[in-house]
């Protein structure tokens, strides 16, 4: 359904990214990265209890904290996180966001993820040939038997969040829902590129016995 996701007219050579995965690169939970705003979701025992996400990241692009710029939507998102932390009495998380406000506002502007990791220049170039400018390119690993719980993304409406499944099977299910509809689907790993509507609730359930890998990135509309 186009309001949730749609397949784009682009094809990616997924072997380029399988090679990276099979080279033994280290995937890490973004929630354990103390330099990232996502660490606020597991900063204390209280927030860890609420975080049941089995996803790990490997970045092909880094954030330019030195030259990056904050934008209005990033600041709005940080402030909303701080308000929610106060409501939930997550005071350590609130202070952590407050202390790192400027840095995290830069991080949440996805266009600041524009420093290509040198050894992955060819992979980035391949994506650019097919999709144009790309930002915050990472390979995500969803551990077998885990999920990415229902959530909405912080991606501004003037950007597109794209997903390219690399290694998956029929037991890896993407869910999308709003007030009217609830759908589940399998996004296939055949080089297809999918736009997903981050403003709608969505989740991924890996009930397979294998880890699921996908490239996730941002493009300007």
Coordinates of C-alpha atoms in Angstrom, one line a residue:
X1 CA 0.0 0.0 0.0
X2 CA 1.5 3.3 -1.2
X3 CA 0.7 5.1 2.0
X4 CA 3.0 2.7 4.0
X5 CA 5.6 1.7 1.5
X6 CA 6.3 1.3 -2.2
X7 CA 8.9 -0.3 -4.4
X8 CA 11.1 2.2 -6.4
X9 CA 12.3 1.8 -10.0
X10 CA 15.8 1.1 -9.0
X11 CA 17.9 -2.1 -8.6
X12 CA 20.9 -2.5 -6.4
X13 CA 23.6 -5.1 -6.7
X14 CA 23.2 -6.7 -3.2
X15 CA 26.4 -8.7 -3.6
X16 CA 28.3 -5.5 -3.0
X17 CA 26.8 -5.4 0.5
X18 CA 27.0 -9.1 1.1
X19 CA 30.7 -8.8 0.6
X20 CA 30.9 -6.2 3.4
X21 CA 28.8 -8.3 5.7
X22 CA 30.9 -11.4 5.0
X23 CA 34.2 -9.5 5.6
X24 CA 33.6 -9.7 9.3
X25 CA 32.7 -6.1 10.1
X26 CA 31.5 -5.5 13.6
X27 CA 27.8 -4.7 14.1
X28 CA 26.9 -2.8 17.3
X29 CA 23.7 -1.9 19.1
X30 CA 23.1 1.8 18.4
X31 CA 21.5 1.9 21.9
X32 CA 24.9 1.1 23.5
X33 CA 26.7 3.9 21.7
X34 CA 27.2 6.6 24.3
X35 CA 28.0 9.2 21.6
X36 CA 24.5 8.7 20.0
X37 CA 21.1 10.1 20.9
X38 CA 19.8 6.5 20.7
X39 CA 21.7 5.7 23.9
X40 CA 19.0 7.6 25.7
X41 CA 16.7 4.6 25.1
X42 CA 19.0 2.4 27.3
X43 CA 20.8 4.9 29.4
X44 CA 19.6 3.5 32.7
X45 CA 18.0 0.4 34.0
X46 CA 14.6 2.1 33.8
X47 CA 14.9 2.8 30.0
X48 CA 16.5 -0.5 29.3
X49 CA 13.3 -2.2 30.5
X50 CA 11.4 -0.4 27.8
X51 CA 13.8 -1.2 25.0
X52 CA 13.4 -4.6 23.5
X53 CA 15.0 -4.0 20.1
X54 CA 17.4 -6.6 18.6
X55 CA 18.8 -4.4 15.8
X56 CA 22.5 -3.6 15.3
X57 CA 24.2 -1.1 12.9
X58 CA 27.3 -0.9 10.8
X59 CA 27.8 2.5 9.4
X60 CA 29.2 3.2 5.9
X61 CA 29.0 7.0 6.5
X62 CA 29.9 9.0 9.6
X63 CA 28.3 12.1 11.0
X64 CA 30.2 15.4 10.4
X65 CA 29.9 16.8 13.9
X66 CA 32.4 19.6 13.2
X67 CA 30.7 21.1 10.2
X68 CA 27.2 19.7 10.6
X69 CA 24.2 21.9 11.1
X70 CA 21.2 21.6 13.4
X71 CA 17.8 21.9 11.8
X72 CA 14.4 22.8 13.1
X73 CA 13.0 19.3 13.0
X74 CA 16.0 17.8 14.8
X75 CA 15.6 20.3 17.7
X76 CA 11.8 19.7 17.8
X77 CA 12.5 15.9 18.1
X78 CA 15.0 16.3 20.9
X79 CA 12.7 18.5 22.8
X80 CA 9.9 16.0 22.4
X81 CA 12.1 13.2 23.7
X82 CA 13.0 15.3 26.7
X83 CA 9.3 16.0 27.5
X84 CA 8.6 12.3 27.2
X85 CA 11.4 11.4 29.5
X86 CA 10.1 13.8 32.1
X87 CA 6.6 12.4 31.9
X88 CA 8.0 8.9 32.4
X89 CA 10.2 10.1 35.2
X90 CA 13.4 9.1 33.3
X91 CA 15.4 11.9 34.7
X92 CA 18.8 10.5 33.9
X93 CA 17.8 10.3 30.2
X94 CA 16.4 13.8 30.3
X95 CA 19.7 15.2 31.7
X96 CA 21.7 13.2 29.2
X97 CA 19.7 14.7 26.3
X98 CA 20.0 18.2 27.8
X99 CA 23.8 17.9 28.3
X100 CA 24.3 16.8 24.7
X101 CA 21.6 18.9 23.1
X102 CA 23.7 20.6 20.4
X103 CA 25.6 17.4 19.4
X104 CA 22.5 15.3 19.2
X105 CA 20.6 17.9 17.2
X106 CA 23.4 17.7 14.6
X107 CA 23.2 13.9 14.7
X108 CA 19.5 13.9 14.1
X109 CA 19.9 15.9 10.9
X110 CA 20.6 12.9 8.7
X111 CA 22.2 15.0 5.9
X112 CA 25.1 15.5 8.3
X113 CA 26.0 11.8 7.8
X114 CA 28.1 12.6 4.7
X115 CA 31.6 11.4 5.6
X116 CA 32.1 8.3 3.6
X117 CA 34.1 5.5 5.2
X118 CA 37.1 5.2 2.9
X119 CA 37.0 1.4 2.4
X120 CA 33.4 1.6 1.4
X121 CA 33.6 4.3 -1.3
X122 CA 32.7 1.9 -4.0
X123 CA 29.6 0.8 -2.2
X124 CA 28.5 4.4 -1.7
X125 CA 29.2 5.2 -5.3
X126 CA 27.1 2.3 -6.5
X127 CA 24.2 3.6 -4.4
X128 CA 24.7 7.1 -5.7
X129 CA 24.6 5.9 -9.3
X130 CA 21.2 4.3 -8.7
X131 CA 19.6 6.7 -6.2
X132 CA 21.4 10.1 -6.3
X133 CA 22.7 11.7 -3.1
X134 CA 22.6 9.3 -0.1
X135 CA 23.1 10.0 3.6
X136 CA 23.4 8.0 6.8
X137 CA 24.0 4.8 4.9
X138 CA 24.3 1.8 7.3
X139 CA 23.8 -1.9 7.2
X140 CA 21.3 -3.1 9.8
X141 CA 21.4 -6.5 11.4
X142 CA 18.2 -7.8 13.0
X143 CA 19.1 -10.8 15.2
X144 CA 17.2 -14.0 14.7
X145 CA 14.2 -14.2 17.0
X146 CA 14.1 -10.5 17.8
X147 CA 12.2 -7.5 16.5
X148 CA 12.3 -3.8 15.9
X149 CA 9.2 -2.7 17.9
X150 CA 6.4 -0.5 16.6
X151 CA 7.7 3.1 16.3
X152 CA 7.8 6.1 14.0
X153 CA 10.9 7.7 12.6
X154 CA 12.3 11.1 13.1
X155 CA 13.1 11.5 9.3
X156 CA 11.7 15.0 8.2
X157 CA 9.1 14.9 5.5
X158 CA 11.5 16.5 3.0
X159 CA 13.7 13.4 3.2
X160 CA 13.0 9.8 2.2
X161 CA 14.0 6.8 4.2
X162 CA 14.9 3.9 1.9
X163 CA 15.4 0.2 2.7
X164 CA 17.3 -2.4 0.6
X165 CA 16.9 -5.9 2.0
X166 CA 20.2 -7.8 1.6
X167 CA 19.8 -11.1 3.4
X168 CA 16.3 -12.1 4.5
X169 CA 13.7 -14.8 4.1
X170 CA 9.9 -15.3 4.3
X171 CA 10.0 -15.3 8.1
X172 CA 11.2 -11.8 8.3
X173 CA 8.0 -9.7 8.4
X174 CA 7.6 -5.9 8.1
X175 CA 4.4 -4.5 9.7
X176 CA 2.7 -1.1 9.0
X177 CA -0.3 0.4 10.7
X178 CA -2.4 3.5 11.2
X179 CA -5.9 4.1 12.5
X180 CA -7.5 2.5 9.4
X181 CA -5.2 -0.3 8.3
X182 CA -2.8 -3.0 9.6
X183 CA -0.7 -4.9 7.1
X184 CA 2.2 -7.3 7.2
X185 CA 4.5 -8.1 4.3
X186 CA 7.9 -9.6 3.4
X187 CA 10.3 -7.2 1.7
X188 CA 12.4 -9.4 -0.6
X189 CA 16.1 -9.4 -1.0
X190 CA 16.3 -9.2 -4.8
X191 CA 18.0 -5.8 -5.2
X192 CA 14.7 -3.9 -4.8
X193 CA 14.6 -0.5 -3.1
X194 CA 11.7 0.3 -0.9
X195 CA 10.5 3.7 0.3
X196 CA 8.9 3.5 3.7
X197 CA 6.7 6.1 5.4
X198 CA 8.4 6.7 8.7
X199 CA 5.4 8.9 9.9
X200 CA 3.3 5.7 10.1
X201 CA 3.8 3.1 12.8
X202 CA 6.0 0.3 11.6
X203 CA 7.9 -2.7 13.0
X204 CA 10.0 -5.6 11.8
X205 CA 9.7 -9.1 13.2
X206 CA 12.4 -11.7 12.6
X207 CA 10.9 -15.0 13.5
X208 CA 13.5 -16.7 11.3
X209 CA 16.5 -18.7 12.6
X210 CA 18.8 -16.5 10.6
X211 CA 19.8 -12.9 11.1
X212 CA 18.3 -10.4 8.7
X213 CA 20.4 -7.7 7.0
X214 CA 19.3 -4.6 5.1
X215 CA 20.8 -1.3 3.9
X216 CA 19.0 1.7 5.3
X217 CA 19.7 5.2 4.1
X218 CA 18.2 8.7 3.6
X219 CA 17.8 10.6 0.3
X220 CA 16.5 14.2 -0.2
X221 CA 13.2 14.3 -2.0

